[in-house]
Amino acid sequence: MVRIINCVTKSGKHVNYVDEIIGTGTMKNVYFSSDKSYVIAFYQKPQNQQARERIEMITGSYYQNIFNQQGGDYWHELFCWPTDIVEHMGQLGLVIPTYHKHFFFKYGSKNNDFLNIKGREKEGKWFASASNRNKFLDPREKGTLLTYLKICLQLSRAVRRLHAAGLCHSDLSYKNVLIDPELGHACIIDIDGLVVPGKFPPDVVGTPDFIAPEVVKTAHLNKDDPKRILPSITTDRHALSVLIYMYLLYRHPLRGGKVHDINDEIRDESMTMGEKALFIEHPSDKSNRVNTNQISPAALPWADPTKIPYTVMGPYLSKLFERAFIEGLHDPLKRPTADEWETALVKTIDLIQPCQNKQCEQQWYVFSGKTAPSCPYCGTAYKGKLPILNLYSSRIAGSYRPDDHRLMIWSGQSLYHWHINRLIAPNERLSDHLKKRVGYFIFHNNQWWLVNEGIKDLVSLPDQTKIAIGDKIELNDNRQILLSREDGGRLVVVQLVDN
């Protein structure tokens, strides 16, 4: 019979754990509490004073700063953050909440009896390559483009919050994120490895495939060498860009066909990810293009960028991919910030359109801006009337300027407060009132309509006809609709494509 061991945390709380290891990593052994609401992870080796101080700050002042501020509850969903420190029998440990149930596989694989993943954690690696998805995932757990966009949005928000606090993860990769593509959830784990300002970083410098080129390039130097590049906010930005690229395109942005040293695999790997790193979709230098003869059939068509290029992700994400893997690949200061990724993802989610092919695996695609759009994944062309709302907002009363923001319309599409006012952002600071839908779109009698659920100043222009709450307005080509007269309030101009 296993023992239940009781102990007291550094803050004076009583905790317990079942004396049976449930998981072992490179640094810690993990034990369940008796009710499984948390785990205690004991370090396998003694931690020096510097490491202890860093961990105390992560569980103390940084925890308070992030979770005890406005919108703090939101971050409990996006971080699995250690809440306390415990010392028992000469071992230092962390108290960490257990993962949500949706971060465990419900179905497992139907195509691979050798490796059944049912009940295992949804570690991000299972979802980051087309080969893994096709070999190991049940179709019900693969997710769609929409759920992956939501996952990338959550990861961007979480990294933005870390960076705003002056922290960086140091090992941001698909090993240290949990994702649920079925419902669109994400969570960053291994928080105890955060780099705290003024403290030496942890021994881990990252996971291969996600380490920034400048870190790889200087990895042979001693850590105290001033030329050695260690994890920082700018290296996190590289890792975040790689994660987003992989979760949306199911391939790595730097692993192409170029070989730098045919006689030395280690040196070739170092150059591929370090000083010679090159975007596989670089527009002018095509030397690292993917060798399609070496692609596994299970990875197609995703592994072939000529079939599904990064540009299918629309204008906002495409520009950031270019900054991340062309301009900023070897110039850290040019890399997109987490905040920029967040903004681009919000705009991209507003650009998606449901595929009219019910068998399409992705189910959604980003509108290309073409008058005859088609799904880039299954080739199905859009048929019917397609409304697009071009958003303008006021800077000066009565004057509206384009926002470089469009909203695609589909049956059931919703209108929110952040659509009717440019100054409202859909993030953790939103009050419950501002999270509510204020309108929706329907296709009825061969006509598209906007139904007003909660917009008090909805007006049709130029006739100044007010659309009362509960009423609806037709979406005709070139129709102008005023959504709000407030500062930052928006005007929309309808563009109607008819195929």
Short mmCIF file of C-alpha atoms in Angstrom, two decimals:
data_model
loop_
_atom_site.label_atom_id
_atom_site.label_comp_id
_atom_site.label_asym_id
_atom_site.label_seq_id
_atom_site.Cartn_x
_atom_site.Cartn_y
_atom_site.Cartn_z
CA MET A 1 0.00 0.00 0.00
CA VAL A 2 1.40 3.39 -1.03
CA ARG A 3 2.04 6.02 1.64
CA ILE A 4 0.59 9.51 1.74
CA ILE A 5 3.26 11.94 2.92
CA ASN A 6 2.29 15.24 4.52
CA CYS A 7 4.45 18.34 4.46
CA VAL A 8 4.25 22.13 4.76
CA THR A 9 5.06 24.63 2.01
CA LYS A 10 7.30 27.64 2.37
CA SER A 11 4.17 29.83 2.73
CA GLY A 12 2.84 27.62 5.56
CA LYS A 13 0.21 25.62 3.65
CA HIS A 14 -0.32 21.92 4.37
CA VAL A 15 0.10 19.70 1.32
CA ASN A 16 0.54 16.01 0.70
CA TYR A 17 1.63 13.61 -1.99
CA VAL A 18 1.32 9.91 -2.74
CA ASP A 19 4.74 8.28 -2.43
CA GLU A 20 4.74 6.94 -5.99
CA ILE A 21 6.46 8.64 -8.92
CA ILE A 22 4.02 9.32 -11.78
CA GLY A 23 6.52 11.04 -14.06
CA THR A 24 10.23 11.66 -14.39
CA GLY A 25 11.91 14.37 -16.42
CA THR A 26 15.49 15.48 -16.85
CA MET A 27 15.34 17.59 -13.68
CA LYS A 28 12.36 16.51 -11.52
CA ASN A 29 10.35 13.57 -10.23
CA VAL A 30 6.61 14.16 -10.06
CA TYR A 31 4.08 12.89 -7.48
CA PHE A 32 0.28 13.26 -7.31
CA SER A 33 -1.44 14.77 -4.30
CA SER A 34 -3.95 12.42 -2.65
CA ASP A 35 -6.90 14.14 -4.39
CA LYS A 36 -4.97 14.66 -7.67
CA SER A 37 -5.77 18.38 -7.73
CA TYR A 38 -2.06 19.21 -7.79
CA VAL A 39 1.31 17.54 -8.09
CA ILE A 40 4.56 17.99 -6.22
CA ALA A 41 7.65 17.95 -8.41
CA PHE A 42 10.89 17.37 -6.52
CA TYR A 43 14.20 18.37 -8.07
CA GLN A 44 16.49 15.40 -8.51
CA LYS A 45 19.60 17.46 -7.70
CA PRO A 46 20.17 20.14 -5.04
CA GLN A 47 19.58 23.69 -6.30
CA ASN A 48 22.12 26.39 -5.53
CA GLN A 49 21.20 29.66 -3.83
CA GLN A 50 20.81 31.53 -7.11
CA ALA A 51 18.39 28.90 -8.43
CA ARG A 52 16.41 28.92 -5.17
CA GLU A 53 16.04 32.70 -5.31
CA ARG A 54 14.84 32.50 -8.90
CA ILE A 55 12.24 29.85 -8.04
CA GLU A 56 11.09 31.84 -5.01
CA MET A 57 10.52 34.88 -7.22
CA ILE A 58 8.56 32.82 -9.78
CA THR A 59 6.26 31.37 -7.12
CA GLY A 60 6.16 34.61 -5.13
CA SER A 61 6.32 38.13 -6.54
CA TYR A 62 5.84 37.15 -10.20
CA TYR A 63 2.91 34.88 -9.37
CA GLN A 64 1.26 37.71 -7.40
CA ASN A 65 1.91 40.23 -10.16
CA ILE A 66 0.38 38.11 -12.91
CA PHE A 67 -2.51 36.37 -11.18
CA ASN A 68 -3.60 38.97 -8.62
CA GLN A 69 -4.10 41.80 -11.13
CA GLN A 70 -7.06 42.72 -13.35
CA GLY A 71 -7.74 39.78 -15.64
CA GLY A 72 -5.55 37.52 -13.51
CA ASP A 73 -8.02 34.63 -13.58
CA TYR A 74 -7.59 34.46 -17.35
CA TRP A 75 -3.97 33.39 -16.99
CA HIS A 76 -4.82 30.30 -14.93
CA GLU A 77 -6.06 28.77 -18.18
CA LEU A 78 -2.93 29.64 -20.18
CA PHE A 79 -0.19 28.80 -17.64
CA CYS A 80 0.41 25.78 -15.44
CA TRP A 81 2.20 27.97 -12.91
CA PRO A 82 3.83 26.61 -9.71
CA THR A 83 2.08 28.07 -6.67
CA ASP A 84 4.44 27.23 -3.82
CA ILE A 85 7.73 25.68 -2.72
CA VAL A 86 8.08 22.68 -0.44
CA GLU A 87 11.14 21.12 1.19
CA HIS A 88 10.95 17.59 2.53
CA MET A 89 13.61 15.09 3.50
CA GLY A 90 16.32 17.32 2.03
CA GLN A 91 14.55 17.69 -1.32
CA LEU A 92 13.30 20.91 -2.88
CA GLY A 93 9.97 20.68 -4.67
CA LEU A 94 7.26 22.74 -6.37
CA VAL A 95 3.50 22.60 -5.92
CA ILE A 96 1.91 22.71 -9.38
CA PRO A 97 -1.78 22.47 -10.40
CA THR A 98 -2.71 19.38 -12.41
CA TYR A 99 -3.55 19.77 -16.08
CA HIS A 100 -7.15 20.27 -17.23
CA LYS A 101 -8.92 17.12 -18.46
CA HIS A 102 -9.11 18.42 -22.03
CA PHE A 103 -5.31 18.21 -22.22
CA PHE A 104 -5.41 14.39 -22.20
CA PHE A 105 -6.19 12.27 -25.26
CA LYS A 106 -9.69 10.82 -25.15
CA TYR A 107 -9.49 8.54 -28.16
CA GLY A 108 -5.90 7.74 -29.02
CA SER A 109 -4.85 6.49 -32.42
CA LYS A 110 -6.92 4.22 -34.62
CA ASN A 111 -4.14 3.79 -37.17
CA ASN A 112 -1.19 2.90 -34.95
CA ASP A 113 -1.47 -0.04 -32.59
CA PHE A 114 2.23 0.18 -31.72
CA LEU A 115 1.81 3.53 -29.98
CA ASN A 116 -1.54 4.11 -28.33
CA ILE A 117 -1.67 7.65 -26.97
CA LYS A 118 -5.08 7.40 -25.31
CA GLY A 119 -4.91 8.95 -21.82
CA ARG A 120 -1.55 10.62 -22.46
CA GLU A 121 -0.94 14.34 -22.20
CA LYS A 122 -1.60 16.37 -25.32
CA GLU A 123 1.98 17.54 -25.59
CA GLY A 124 2.33 19.97 -28.45
CA LYS A 125 4.63 17.74 -30.51
CA TRP A 126 1.76 15.44 -31.51
CA PHE A 127 0.11 18.26 -33.44
CA ALA A 128 3.07 20.08 -35.00
CA SER A 129 3.77 17.86 -38.00
CA ALA A 130 1.57 16.42 -40.71
CA SER A 131 3.21 13.02 -40.25
CA ASN A 132 2.38 12.84 -36.53
CA ARG A 133 -1.18 14.02 -37.13
CA ASN A 134 -1.81 11.38 -39.80
CA LYS A 135 -0.08 8.53 -38.00
CA PHE A 136 -1.22 8.99 -34.42
CA LEU A 137 -4.30 11.21 -34.10
CA ASP A 138 -7.92 10.23 -34.12
CA PRO A 139 -9.80 12.52 -36.57
CA ARG A 140 -11.92 13.80 -33.67
CA GLU A 141 -8.79 15.20 -32.00
CA LYS A 142 -7.07 16.71 -35.03
CA GLY A 143 -8.82 20.07 -34.86
CA THR A 144 -9.47 22.58 -37.65
CA LEU A 145 -7.81 25.74 -38.91
CA LEU A 146 -10.09 27.78 -36.64
CA THR A 147 -9.10 25.90 -33.47
CA TYR A 148 -5.40 26.13 -34.35
CA LEU A 149 -5.71 29.88 -34.91
CA LYS A 150 -7.28 30.13 -31.45
CA ILE A 151 -4.44 28.05 -29.98
CA CYS A 152 -1.81 30.32 -31.56
CA LEU A 153 -3.71 33.37 -30.28
CA GLN A 154 -3.66 32.01 -26.72
CA LEU A 155 0.05 31.16 -26.91
CA SER A 156 0.79 34.68 -28.20
CA ARG A 157 -1.16 36.23 -25.33
CA ALA A 158 0.62 34.07 -22.76
CA VAL A 159 4.07 34.92 -24.14
CA ARG A 160 3.09 38.60 -24.35
CA ARG A 161 2.21 38.51 -20.65
CA LEU A 162 5.52 36.86 -19.71
CA HIS A 163 7.48 39.42 -21.68
CA ALA A 164 5.49 42.31 -20.19
CA ALA A 165 6.64 41.07 -16.76
CA GLY A 166 10.25 41.01 -17.95
CA LEU A 167 10.34 37.19 -18.04
CA CYS A 168 11.19 34.78 -20.83
CA HIS A 169 10.49 31.07 -20.98
CA SER A 170 13.96 29.87 -22.08
CA ASP A 171 12.55 26.61 -23.51
CA LEU A 172 9.42 27.58 -25.42
CA SER A 173 8.71 24.61 -27.69
CA TYR A 174 6.14 21.95 -28.48
CA LYS A 175 7.54 19.99 -25.51
CA ASN A 176 6.48 22.70 -23.08
CA VAL A 177 3.03 23.56 -24.36
CA LEU A 178 -0.14 21.54 -24.07
CA ILE A 179 -2.76 22.08 -26.73
CA ASP A 180 -6.28 20.84 -27.38
CA PRO A 181 -7.18 21.30 -31.06
CA GLU A 182 -10.60 19.75 -30.52
CA LEU A 183 -11.77 22.73 -28.44
CA GLY A 184 -9.02 25.27 -29.13
CA HIS A 185 -7.18 25.41 -25.79
CA ALA A 186 -3.49 25.99 -25.03
CA CYS A 187 -1.34 26.05 -21.89
CA ILE A 188 2.35 26.77 -21.29
CA ILE A 189 4.10 24.45 -18.83
CA ASP A 190 7.57 24.11 -17.20
CA ILE A 191 7.24 27.59 -15.77
CA ASP A 192 9.99 26.97 -13.20
CA GLY A 193 12.50 27.30 -16.03
CA LEU A 194 11.68 30.98 -16.61
CA VAL A 195 14.57 33.40 -16.97
CA VAL A 196 14.22 35.98 -14.20
CA PRO A 197 15.93 39.37 -14.65
CA GLY A 198 19.07 39.67 -12.55
CA LYS A 199 19.30 35.92 -11.92
CA PHE A 200 21.31 33.36 -13.80
CA PRO A 201 19.12 31.47 -16.27
CA PRO A 202 18.47 27.76 -15.81
CA ASP A 203 20.75 25.18 -17.39
CA VAL A 204 18.25 24.51 -20.21
CA VAL A 205 18.86 26.72 -23.26
CA GLY A 206 16.02 25.34 -25.37
CA THR A 207 14.75 22.46 -27.44
CA PRO A 208 16.28 21.71 -30.87
CA ASP A 209 14.11 23.16 -33.65
CA PHE A 210 13.12 26.12 -31.44
CA ILE A 211 16.47 27.51 -30.31
CA ALA A 212 17.22 30.85 -31.96
CA PRO A 213 20.10 30.80 -34.51
CA GLU A 214 22.30 33.11 -32.43
CA VAL A 215 22.00 30.74 -29.45
CA VAL A 216 22.90 27.72 -31.58
CA LYS A 217 25.80 29.61 -33.16
CA THR A 218 27.39 30.40 -29.78
CA ALA A 219 26.45 27.18 -27.96
CA HIS A 220 30.06 25.94 -27.97
CA LEU A 221 31.16 28.85 -25.76
CA ASN A 222 31.20 28.78 -21.95
CA LYS A 223 28.16 30.33 -20.29
CA ASP A 224 30.26 33.06 -18.71
CA ASP A 225 31.76 34.03 -22.08
CA PRO A 226 30.38 37.50 -23.00
CA LYS A 227 29.99 36.34 -26.62
CA ARG A 228 27.70 33.47 -25.59
CA ILE A 229 24.02 34.21 -26.36
CA LEU A 230 21.62 32.84 -23.75
CA PRO A 231 17.79 32.67 -23.71
CA SER A 232 16.05 36.04 -23.66
CA ILE A 233 12.85 37.72 -24.80
CA THR A 234 14.20 37.97 -28.37
CA THR A 235 14.99 34.24 -28.47
CA ASP A 236 11.46 33.55 -27.16
CA ARG A 237 10.14 35.53 -30.12
CA HIS A 238 11.90 33.16 -32.50
CA ALA A 239 10.49 30.12 -30.70
CA LEU A 240 6.96 31.57 -30.72
CA SER A 241 7.20 32.25 -34.46
CA VAL A 242 8.30 28.65 -35.09
CA LEU A 243 5.43 27.30 -32.97
CA ILE A 244 2.84 29.37 -34.83
CA TYR A 245 4.25 28.36 -38.22
CA MET A 246 4.23 24.67 -37.27
CA TYR A 247 0.72 24.68 -35.79
CA LEU A 248 -0.73 26.36 -38.87
CA LEU A 249 1.33 24.61 -41.57
CA TYR A 250 2.47 21.35 -39.88
CA ARG A 251 6.13 21.65 -40.94
CA HIS A 252 9.30 23.36 -39.71
CA PRO A 253 10.24 26.70 -41.30
CA LEU A 254 13.99 25.97 -41.44
CA ARG A 255 14.23 22.24 -42.20
CA GLY A 256 14.67 22.12 -45.95
CA GLY A 257 16.85 20.14 -48.32
CA LYS A 258 20.13 22.02 -47.95
CA VAL A 259 23.11 20.07 -46.56
CA HIS A 260 26.01 22.09 -45.15
CA ASP A 261 28.37 19.29 -44.09
CA ILE A 262 27.78 15.86 -45.60
CA ASN A 263 30.49 14.26 -43.43
CA ASP A 264 29.46 15.58 -40.00
CA GLU A 265 25.81 15.37 -38.94
CA ILE A 266 26.35 17.38 -35.75
CA ARG A 267 28.07 20.22 -37.60
CA ASP A 268 25.42 20.13 -40.35
CA GLU A 269 22.63 20.39 -37.75
CA SER A 270 24.39 23.28 -36.02
CA MET A 271 24.75 25.20 -39.27
CA THR A 272 21.19 24.41 -40.42
CA MET A 273 19.70 25.82 -37.22
CA GLY A 274 22.46 28.33 -36.47
CA GLU A 275 24.68 30.54 -38.62
CA LYS A 276 23.37 29.17 -41.95
CA ALA A 277 19.69 28.99 -40.97
CA LEU A 278 17.48 29.78 -43.99
CA PHE A 279 13.71 29.96 -44.43
CA ILE A 280 12.51 27.06 -46.60
CA GLU A 281 10.16 29.50 -48.36
CA HIS A 282 12.67 32.32 -48.83
CA PRO A 283 11.48 34.24 -51.92
CA SER A 284 14.93 34.80 -53.48
CA ASP A 285 17.33 32.25 -51.95
CA LYS A 286 15.84 28.90 -52.92
CA SER A 287 18.81 26.77 -51.83
CA ASN A 288 16.96 25.39 -48.80
CA ARG A 289 13.81 24.36 -50.65
CA VAL A 290 12.22 21.12 -49.45
CA ASN A 291 13.35 18.04 -51.37
CA THR A 292 9.99 16.53 -52.28
CA ASN A 293 11.62 13.16 -53.06
CA GLN A 294 12.43 12.78 -49.37
CA ILE A 295 8.96 13.59 -48.06
CA SER A 296 6.95 10.80 -46.47
CA PRO A 297 3.53 10.34 -48.10
CA ALA A 298 2.02 10.71 -44.60
CA ALA A 299 3.34 14.28 -44.48
CA LEU A 300 1.81 15.42 -47.77
CA PRO A 301 0.60 17.85 -48.95
CA TRP A 302 1.63 19.96 -45.94
CA ALA A 303 5.36 19.19 -46.05
CA ASP A 304 5.54 20.58 -49.59
CA PRO A 305 5.40 24.39 -49.43
CA THR A 306 4.65 24.60 -53.16
CA LYS A 307 1.33 22.90 -52.44
CA ILE A 308 0.44 24.88 -49.31
CA PRO A 309 2.64 28.01 -49.02
CA TYR A 310 2.73 30.22 -45.94
CA THR A 311 0.75 32.85 -47.87
CA VAL A 312 -2.46 30.80 -47.45
CA MET A 313 -2.51 32.26 -43.93
CA GLY A 314 -3.51 35.65 -45.30
CA PRO A 315 -1.86 39.09 -45.36
CA TYR A 316 -1.39 39.69 -41.63
CA LEU A 317 0.31 36.41 -40.71
CA SER A 318 2.28 36.25 -43.98
CA LYS A 319 3.97 39.58 -43.20
CA LEU A 320 4.97 38.35 -39.74
CA PHE A 321 6.31 35.04 -41.09
CA GLU A 322 8.50 37.06 -43.45
CA ARG A 323 9.76 39.24 -40.61
CA ALA A 324 10.40 36.22 -38.40
CA PHE A 325 12.17 33.98 -40.90
CA ILE A 326 13.66 36.40 -43.43
CA GLU A 327 14.34 39.81 -41.85
CA GLY A 328 14.54 38.71 -38.22
CA LEU A 329 16.03 35.24 -38.50
CA HIS A 330 19.55 36.56 -37.95
CA ASP A 331 18.57 40.00 -36.63
CA PRO A 332 16.73 39.45 -33.30
CA LEU A 333 15.52 43.04 -33.02
CA LYS A 334 13.45 42.67 -36.21
CA ARG A 335 11.47 39.66 -34.96
CA PRO A 336 7.72 40.11 -34.43
CA THR A 337 6.69 40.60 -30.82
CA ALA A 338 4.09 38.41 -29.15
CA ASP A 339 1.76 41.43 -29.17
CA GLU A 340 2.11 41.74 -32.95
CA TRP A 341 1.31 38.05 -33.39
CA GLU A 342 -1.75 38.49 -31.17
CA THR A 343 -3.05 41.41 -33.24
CA ALA A 344 -2.43 39.60 -36.54
CA LEU A 345 -4.17 36.45 -35.29
CA VAL A 346 -7.26 38.40 -34.17
CA LYS A 347 -7.50 39.97 -37.63
CA THR A 348 -6.89 36.63 -39.35
CA ILE A 349 -9.65 34.90 -37.37
CA ASP A 350 -11.99 37.62 -38.70
CA LEU A 351 -10.87 36.70 -42.24
CA ILE A 352 -11.67 33.00 -42.16
CA GLN A 353 -14.42 31.43 -44.22
CA PRO A 354 -16.03 27.98 -43.75
CA CYS A 355 -15.26 25.58 -46.60
CA GLN A 356 -18.40 24.49 -48.43
CA ASN A 357 -17.00 20.96 -48.74
CA LYS A 358 -18.27 19.16 -45.63
CA GLN A 359 -15.49 16.56 -45.99
CA CYS A 360 -12.67 19.14 -45.92
CA GLU A 361 -10.36 18.28 -43.02
CA GLN A 362 -9.48 21.89 -42.21
CA GLN A 363 -13.14 23.04 -42.52
CA TRP A 364 -12.03 26.70 -42.71
CA TYR A 365 -9.66 28.80 -44.81
CA VAL A 366 -8.39 32.37 -44.76
CA PHE A 367 -10.06 34.59 -47.36
CA SER A 368 -7.54 35.38 -50.09
CA GLY A 369 -9.08 38.67 -51.22
CA LYS A 370 -9.94 37.19 -54.62
CA THR A 371 -13.37 37.70 -56.17
CA ALA A 372 -13.60 33.94 -56.77
CA PRO A 373 -12.17 32.43 -53.56
CA SER A 374 -11.54 28.71 -53.12
CA CYS A 375 -10.32 26.52 -50.28
CA PRO A 376 -6.52 26.02 -50.59
CA TYR A 377 -6.76 22.68 -48.79
CA CYS A 378 -9.36 20.80 -50.84
CA GLY A 379 -9.79 23.12 -53.84
CA THR A 380 -13.53 23.71 -53.36
CA ALA A 381 -14.60 27.01 -54.93
CA TYR A 382 -17.00 29.29 -53.06
CA LYS A 383 -20.46 29.46 -54.61
CA GLY A 384 -23.08 32.04 -53.69
CA LYS A 385 -23.18 35.58 -52.33
CA LEU A 386 -20.21 36.42 -50.13
CA PRO A 387 -20.33 39.62 -48.03
CA ILE A 388 -17.16 41.21 -46.69
CA LEU A 389 -17.23 44.07 -44.20
CA ASN A 390 -14.43 46.64 -44.57
CA LEU A 391 -13.88 48.34 -41.21
CA TYR A 392 -13.25 52.07 -40.80
CA SER A 393 -12.95 53.95 -37.51
CA SER A 394 -13.12 57.54 -36.31
CA ARG A 395 -10.11 59.50 -35.08
CA ILE A 396 -11.90 62.83 -35.41
CA ALA A 397 -15.69 63.19 -35.03
CA GLY A 398 -17.37 62.54 -38.38
CA SER A 399 -14.16 61.41 -40.10
CA TYR A 400 -13.42 57.72 -40.74
CA ARG A 401 -10.21 56.06 -41.89
CA PRO A 402 -9.61 52.45 -43.03
CA ASP A 403 -8.40 50.12 -40.27
CA ASP A 404 -6.75 47.47 -42.48
CA HIS A 405 -9.26 45.08 -40.93
CA ARG A 406 -12.00 43.08 -42.64
CA LEU A 407 -14.72 40.81 -41.33
CA MET A 408 -15.80 37.84 -43.44
CA ILE A 409 -19.47 36.95 -43.20
CA TRP A 410 -20.86 33.44 -42.89
CA SER A 411 -24.13 32.17 -41.50
CA GLY A 412 -23.93 32.43 -37.72
CA GLN A 413 -20.93 34.81 -37.75
CA SER A 414 -21.00 37.10 -34.71
CA LEU A 415 -20.37 40.80 -34.18
CA TYR A 416 -18.70 41.85 -30.92
CA HIS A 417 -17.86 45.07 -29.12
CA TRP A 418 -14.29 45.00 -30.48
CA HIS A 419 -15.74 45.07 -33.99
CA ILE A 420 -17.88 48.15 -33.37
CA ASN A 421 -15.11 50.12 -31.62
CA ARG A 422 -11.40 50.18 -32.52
CA LEU A 423 -10.40 51.09 -28.95
CA ILE A 424 -11.74 47.83 -27.50
CA ALA A 425 -9.32 44.89 -27.74
CA PRO A 426 -10.40 41.23 -27.34
CA ASN A 427 -8.01 40.28 -24.56
CA GLU A 428 -7.85 39.30 -20.88
CA ARG A 429 -8.92 42.75 -19.72
CA LEU A 430 -12.39 42.55 -21.28
CA SER A 431 -15.26 42.82 -18.80
CA ASP A 432 -18.06 40.24 -19.02
CA HIS A 433 -20.29 42.92 -20.56
CA LEU A 434 -17.86 43.50 -23.44
CA LYS A 435 -17.54 39.77 -24.14
CA LYS A 436 -21.20 39.51 -25.15
CA ARG A 437 -22.22 39.26 -28.78
CA VAL A 438 -24.01 42.37 -30.08
CA GLY A 439 -25.12 41.09 -33.48
CA TYR A 440 -25.03 38.17 -35.88
CA PHE A 441 -25.37 37.43 -39.58
CA ILE A 442 -27.85 35.13 -41.34
CA PHE A 443 -28.63 34.16 -44.95
CA HIS A 444 -32.38 34.21 -45.48
CA ASN A 445 -34.49 34.32 -48.66
CA ASN A 446 -31.36 34.60 -50.82
CA GLN A 447 -30.24 37.67 -48.89
CA TRP A 448 -27.64 38.33 -46.17
CA TRP A 449 -28.77 40.17 -43.05
CA LEU A 450 -27.19 41.70 -39.95
CA VAL A 451 -29.41 41.19 -36.91
CA ASN A 452 -28.95 43.84 -34.22
CA GLU A 453 -28.85 42.26 -30.76
CA GLY A 454 -27.24 45.02 -28.72
CA ILE A 455 -25.92 47.93 -30.82
CA LYS A 456 -27.68 51.05 -29.58
CA ASP A 457 -26.55 53.40 -32.37
CA LEU A 458 -26.76 51.16 -35.46
CA VAL A 459 -27.51 53.43 -38.43
CA SER A 460 -27.78 52.90 -42.18
CA LEU A 461 -26.07 55.60 -44.26
CA PRO A 462 -26.54 57.94 -46.00
CA ASP A 463 -30.27 58.00 -45.20
CA GLN A 464 -29.58 57.94 -41.42
CA THR A 465 -32.12 55.14 -40.86
CA LYS A 466 -31.75 53.77 -37.34
CA ILE A 467 -31.80 49.99 -36.96
CA ALA A 468 -33.35 49.24 -33.59
CA ILE A 469 -32.21 46.42 -31.31
CA GLY A 470 -34.07 43.31 -32.45
CA ASP A 471 -34.33 44.57 -36.03
CA LYS A 472 -32.16 43.67 -39.03
CA ILE A 473 -30.50 45.33 -42.03
CA GLU A 474 -29.72 43.93 -45.50
CA LEU A 475 -26.11 43.61 -46.59
CA ASN A 476 -26.07 45.11 -50.07
CA ASP A 477 -22.97 45.92 -52.11
CA ASN A 478 -21.42 49.28 -51.10
CA ARG A 479 -23.87 49.74 -48.23
CA GLN A 480 -22.47 51.86 -45.40
CA ILE A 481 -23.46 51.02 -41.83
CA LEU A 482 -22.49 53.12 -38.82
CA LEU A 483 -21.90 50.87 -35.82
CA SER A 484 -20.98 53.48 -33.20
CA ARG A 485 -20.69 57.28 -32.86
CA GLU A 486 -18.29 56.98 -29.89
CA ASP A 487 -14.61 57.83 -30.04
CA GLY A 488 -13.04 54.94 -31.96
CA GLY A 489 -16.48 53.90 -33.23
CA ARG A 490 -16.60 52.08 -36.51
CA LEU A 491 -18.22 52.46 -39.88
CA VAL A 492 -18.43 49.41 -42.17
CA VAL A 493 -18.66 49.33 -45.94
CA VAL A 494 -20.16 46.16 -47.39
CA GLN A 495 -18.46 44.48 -50.35
CA LEU A 496 -20.62 41.77 -51.90
CA VAL A 497 -19.07 39.13 -54.16
CA ASP A 498 -21.63 37.07 -56.08
CA ASN A 499 -20.50 33.73 -57.52
#
